[in-house]
Every structure is written in C-alpha cells, then in structure tokens.
C-alpha cells in the first residue's frame, strides 16, 4: 500500500508540476503533500539549488517573468502538529511570534477574520543580497486547510500585492 501512494504521487507529479493553463491563465502544481496548488498567472518552478529566502518551510517556490518570487504552501491541518487546528486567531498568534524569532519586521497588518485570513507586509534583511526585502504574506485557514504564501522581489519591491494573495487564497 505504501508503494501505491508513492506511485500515485509520482504519476500526479509528472502530469502536474508547473503546468500552465493558457485558457484559465493559471499554473497548477501538485505539491509533495498531494495538495493541488492553483496559482493565477504563469509561474515556473524555481531551481532549489538557487539561494532564496525560504520564508515558508518545505514548500514549492516559483518565479514569474517579472522575477517576483512566490513561496506557497497548503497543509491539511488535521495532519499537521498544529495545536490550534482550524482556529485562525491562534494560528496567527503563533505565526506572529515566529516572525519575531526570524527577525522579520512587521510594516503593516490587515486582519480579515470573517474571511479567515491575515495579511502582512514585512521587511527583512535579505540572506541573498545586502538589500532589505519587502514581503507580502498571507496566512489563512479554509475548511481543514492552512494556506500560507509569501511574495517578494530582489530588485525592488514586489509588484505582488495583497489583492493577488487574496485571489490566491480564494482560488485554493
């Protein structure tokens, strides 16, 4: 049975990694947790050997034609060692504590508890360049799925905005 799951994962992977749908104008990918990621726009997988910020652990990292980086992950909260399950307020409180420990400065926060997500604009000294990065970040809970995404750009502030991250959240 164990090998059956691996075989299914590999079959889905070959068919879905970074597939761009030109009609729907979305990129689809199956991540390592067998979650389907639907990303508005055309994105390509960023080579894991490239040094990047790794703001979200164990997630696919993408780059678009404007060199905007997108780190995006979905997890089944029932399979995660989350104490909070689907409680977005408690999940967010833990997240904001981890921001401080990782030396990320919060520039602004937008709380949308009725929609079950939080938006952050963060600043961080880049681990790749000598510049400070401006990072747009969303953390949300949808049904039993925890979704996190971060977007940034090395050359200048990312053109990604909260509207893009909200669209990403709504599509997944």
mmCIF file of C-alpha atoms in Angstrom:
data_model
loop_
_atom_site.group_PDB
_atom_site.id
_atom_site.type_symbol
_atom_site.label_atom_id
_atom_site.label_comp_id
_atom_site.label_asym_id
_atom_site.label_seq_id
_atom_site.Cartn_x
_atom_site.Cartn_y
_atom_site.Cartn_z
ATOM 1 C CA UNK A 1 0.000 0.000 0.000
ATOM 2 C CA UNK A 2 2.887 2.341 0.815
ATOM 3 C CA UNK A 3 4.301 1.951 -2.689
ATOM 4 C CA UNK A 4 0.872 2.561 -4.195
ATOM 5 C CA UNK A 5 0.807 6.077 -2.653
ATOM 6 C CA UNK A 6 4.302 6.792 -3.943
ATOM 7 C CA UNK A 7 3.341 5.623 -7.436
ATOM 8 C CA UNK A 8 0.234 7.839 -7.467
ATOM 9 C CA UNK A 9 2.283 10.797 -6.234
ATOM 10 C CA UNK A 10 4.852 10.296 -8.999
ATOM 11 C CA UNK A 11 2.192 9.977 -11.685
ATOM 12 C CA UNK A 12 0.461 13.142 -10.499
ATOM 13 C CA UNK A 13 3.801 14.909 -10.231
ATOM 14 C CA UNK A 14 4.827 14.223 -13.796
ATOM 15 C CA UNK A 15 1.472 15.441 -15.056
ATOM 16 C CA UNK A 16 1.088 18.474 -12.820
ATOM 17 C CA UNK A 17 4.380 20.083 -11.840
ATOM 18 C CA UNK A 18 4.236 23.629 -13.082
ATOM 19 C CA UNK A 19 1.627 23.105 -15.783
ATOM 20 C CA UNK A 20 0.409 26.412 -17.196
ATOM 21 C CA UNK A 21 -3.193 26.558 -18.432
ATOM 22 C CA UNK A 22 -3.263 29.293 -21.080
ATOM 23 C CA UNK A 23 -7.085 29.321 -21.189
ATOM 24 C CA UNK A 24 -7.613 29.804 -17.435
ATOM 25 C CA UNK A 25 -4.315 31.713 -17.136
ATOM 26 C CA UNK A 26 -3.267 29.714 -14.071
ATOM 27 C CA UNK A 27 -0.357 27.497 -13.119
ATOM 28 C CA UNK A 28 -1.258 24.217 -11.451
ATOM 29 C CA UNK A 29 1.024 22.073 -9.371
ATOM 30 C CA UNK A 30 0.702 19.086 -7.071
ATOM 31 C CA UNK A 31 2.924 19.626 -4.040
ATOM 32 C CA UNK A 32 4.684 16.940 -2.005
ATOM 33 C CA UNK A 33 1.649 16.633 0.309
ATOM 34 C CA UNK A 34 -0.549 15.836 -2.744
ATOM 35 C CA UNK A 35 -2.300 19.218 -2.483
ATOM 36 C CA UNK A 36 -3.268 20.897 -5.725
ATOM 37 C CA UNK A 37 -1.932 24.435 -5.918
ATOM 38 C CA UNK A 38 -3.736 26.815 -8.288
ATOM 39 C CA UNK A 39 -1.716 29.956 -8.927
ATOM 40 C CA UNK A 40 -3.063 32.865 -11.010
ATOM 41 C CA UNK A 41 -0.662 33.697 -13.834
ATOM 42 C CA UNK A 42 2.286 31.955 -15.406
ATOM 43 C CA UNK A 43 4.889 30.748 -12.903
ATOM 44 C CA UNK A 44 7.843 28.392 -13.202
ATOM 45 C CA UNK A 45 9.462 26.288 -10.503
ATOM 46 C CA UNK A 46 12.488 27.979 -9.045
ATOM 47 C CA UNK A 47 15.511 25.728 -9.003
ATOM 48 C CA UNK A 48 16.012 24.508 -5.412
ATOM 49 C CA UNK A 49 19.783 24.972 -5.795
ATOM 50 C CA UNK A 50 19.299 28.743 -6.133
ATOM 51 C CA UNK A 51 19.740 30.558 -2.858
ATOM 52 C CA UNK A 52 16.499 32.179 -1.771
ATOM 53 C CA UNK A 53 14.889 33.338 1.428
ATOM 54 C CA UNK A 54 12.897 30.171 2.317
ATOM 55 C CA UNK A 55 10.278 32.039 4.308
ATOM 56 C CA UNK A 56 7.935 29.029 4.280
ATOM 57 C CA UNK A 57 9.481 25.661 5.080
ATOM 58 C CA UNK A 58 9.039 22.686 2.764
ATOM 59 C CA UNK A 59 7.080 24.441 0.047
ATOM 60 C CA UNK A 60 7.363 24.926 -3.704
ATOM 61 C CA UNK A 61 8.977 28.190 -4.779
ATOM 62 C CA UNK A 62 8.016 29.858 -8.050
ATOM 63 C CA UNK A 63 9.223 32.768 -10.172
ATOM 64 C CA UNK A 64 7.274 34.682 -12.810
ATOM 65 C CA UNK A 65 8.508 36.642 -15.858
ATOM 66 C CA UNK A 66 8.884 39.785 -13.680
ATOM 67 C CA UNK A 67 11.261 37.915 -11.330
ATOM 68 C CA UNK A 68 8.762 38.009 -8.488
ATOM 69 C CA UNK A 69 9.288 35.079 -6.128
ATOM 70 C CA UNK A 70 6.289 33.225 -4.699
ATOM 71 C CA UNK A 71 6.562 30.710 -1.879
ATOM 72 C CA UNK A 72 3.264 28.867 -1.481
ATOM 73 C CA UNK A 73 2.108 26.021 0.729
ATOM 74 C CA UNK A 74 -1.104 24.262 1.698
ATOM 75 C CA UNK A 75 -1.340 21.807 4.559
ATOM 76 C CA UNK A 76 -4.116 19.631 5.876
ATOM 77 C CA UNK A 77 -4.420 20.995 9.419
ATOM 78 C CA UNK A 78 -5.587 17.616 10.723
ATOM 79 C CA UNK A 79 -2.238 16.085 9.654
ATOM 80 C CA UNK A 80 -0.094 18.891 10.987
ATOM 81 C CA UNK A 81 1.189 19.061 14.519
ATOM 82 C CA UNK A 82 -0.830 22.250 14.998
ATOM 83 C CA UNK A 83 -2.191 22.812 18.451
ATOM 84 C CA UNK A 84 -4.764 25.180 17.019
ATOM 85 C CA UNK A 85 -6.299 23.157 14.196
ATOM 86 C CA UNK A 86 -8.549 25.479 12.231
ATOM 87 C CA UNK A 87 -8.516 28.389 14.692
ATOM 88 C CA UNK A 88 -7.068 31.216 12.567
ATOM 89 C CA UNK A 89 -6.630 33.593 15.520
ATOM 90 C CA UNK A 90 -4.490 31.133 17.493
ATOM 91 C CA UNK A 91 -2.646 30.034 14.335
ATOM 92 C CA UNK A 92 -1.910 33.682 13.552
ATOM 93 C CA UNK A 93 -0.711 34.366 17.108
ATOM 94 C CA UNK A 94 1.822 31.542 16.787
ATOM 95 C CA UNK A 95 2.813 32.855 13.363
ATOM 96 C CA UNK A 96 3.397 36.403 14.610
ATOM 97 C CA UNK A 97 5.617 35.047 17.411
ATOM 98 C CA UNK A 98 7.684 33.146 14.843
ATOM 99 C CA UNK A 99 8.116 36.362 12.816
ATOM 100 C CA UNK A 100 9.909 37.969 15.744
ATOM 101 C CA UNK A 101 12.205 34.971 16.222
ATOM 102 C CA UNK A 102 13.124 35.057 12.495
ATOM 103 C CA UNK A 103 13.886 38.811 12.616
ATOM 104 C CA UNK A 104 11.082 39.863 10.283
ATOM 105 C CA UNK A 105 9.783 43.361 10.915
ATOM 106 C CA UNK A 106 6.034 43.892 10.545
ATOM 107 C CA UNK A 107 5.343 47.035 8.489
ATOM 108 C CA UNK A 108 1.585 46.589 8.359
ATOM 109 C CA UNK A 109 -1.083 44.021 9.124
ATOM 110 C CA UNK A 110 -4.550 43.625 7.708
ATOM 111 C CA UNK A 111 -6.869 41.352 9.645
ATOM 112 C CA UNK A 112 -9.825 39.788 7.844
ATOM 113 C CA UNK A 113 -11.180 37.339 10.456
ATOM 114 C CA UNK A 114 -14.547 36.911 8.692
ATOM 115 C CA UNK A 115 -12.643 35.696 5.615
ATOM 116 C CA UNK A 116 -10.360 33.618 7.872
ATOM 117 C CA UNK A 117 -7.003 35.130 6.826
ATOM 118 C CA UNK A 118 -4.396 37.658 7.910
ATOM 119 C CA UNK A 119 -2.260 39.775 5.591
ATOM 120 C CA UNK A 120 1.218 41.056 6.448
ATOM 121 C CA UNK A 121 3.630 43.447 4.820
ATOM 122 C CA UNK A 122 7.059 42.575 6.213
ATOM 123 C CA UNK A 123 10.619 43.815 5.956
ATOM 124 C CA UNK A 124 13.674 41.574 6.218
ATOM 125 C CA UNK A 125 17.375 41.823 5.536
ATOM 126 C CA UNK A 126 17.930 39.523 2.566
ATOM 127 C CA UNK A 127 20.012 36.409 3.096
ATOM 128 C CA UNK A 128 20.994 36.595 -0.579
ATOM 129 C CA UNK A 129 21.807 40.272 -1.121
ATOM 130 C CA UNK A 130 22.663 43.231 1.071
ATOM 131 C CA UNK A 131 19.226 44.750 0.479
ATOM 132 C CA UNK A 132 16.141 44.776 2.631
ATOM 133 C CA UNK A 133 13.204 42.889 1.150
ATOM 134 C CA UNK A 134 9.582 43.933 1.257
ATOM 135 C CA UNK A 135 7.498 40.779 1.613
ATOM 136 C CA UNK A 136 3.743 40.368 1.179
ATOM 137 C CA UNK A 137 2.460 37.451 3.228
ATOM 138 C CA UNK A 138 -0.893 35.731 3.793
ATOM 139 C CA UNK A 139 -1.807 33.111 6.348
ATOM 140 C CA UNK A 140 -5.290 31.654 6.324
ATOM 141 C CA UNK A 141 -7.457 28.683 7.113
ATOM 142 C CA UNK A 142 -10.047 27.292 4.716
ATOM 143 C CA UNK A 143 -12.046 24.273 5.829
ATOM 144 C CA UNK A 144 -9.280 21.967 7.104
ATOM 145 C CA UNK A 145 -6.515 23.540 5.019
ATOM 146 C CA UNK A 146 -3.912 26.000 6.286
ATOM 147 C CA UNK A 147 -2.610 28.159 3.447
ATOM 148 C CA UNK A 148 0.465 30.377 3.566
ATOM 149 C CA UNK A 149 2.091 32.361 0.769
ATOM 150 C CA UNK A 150 4.866 34.923 0.601
ATOM 151 C CA UNK A 151 5.817 37.112 -2.341
ATOM 152 C CA UNK A 152 8.894 39.280 -2.772
ATOM 153 C CA UNK A 153 11.306 40.591 -5.365
ATOM 154 C CA UNK A 154 15.058 41.117 -5.054
ATOM 155 C CA UNK A 155 15.471 44.048 -7.444
ATOM 156 C CA UNK A 156 12.760 46.274 -5.988
ATOM 157 C CA UNK A 157 9.537 45.995 -4.054
ATOM 158 C CA UNK A 158 7.369 43.209 -5.419
ATOM 159 C CA UNK A 159 4.521 44.111 -7.707
ATOM 160 C CA UNK A 160 2.586 41.395 -5.956
ATOM 161 C CA UNK A 161 0.004 42.894 -3.683
ATOM 162 C CA UNK A 162 -2.494 41.864 -1.088
ATOM 163 C CA UNK A 163 -5.098 41.610 -3.866
ATOM 164 C CA UNK A 164 -3.013 38.933 -5.579
ATOM 165 C CA UNK A 165 -2.588 36.971 -2.342
ATOM 166 C CA UNK A 166 -6.321 37.206 -1.636
ATOM 167 C CA UNK A 167 -7.025 35.850 -5.137
ATOM 168 C CA UNK A 168 -4.536 33.041 -4.467
ATOM 169 C CA UNK A 169 -6.312 32.230 -1.188
ATOM 170 C CA UNK A 170 -9.763 32.304 -2.813
ATOM 171 C CA UNK A 171 -8.670 30.006 -5.696
ATOM 172 C CA UNK A 172 -7.328 27.289 -3.395
#
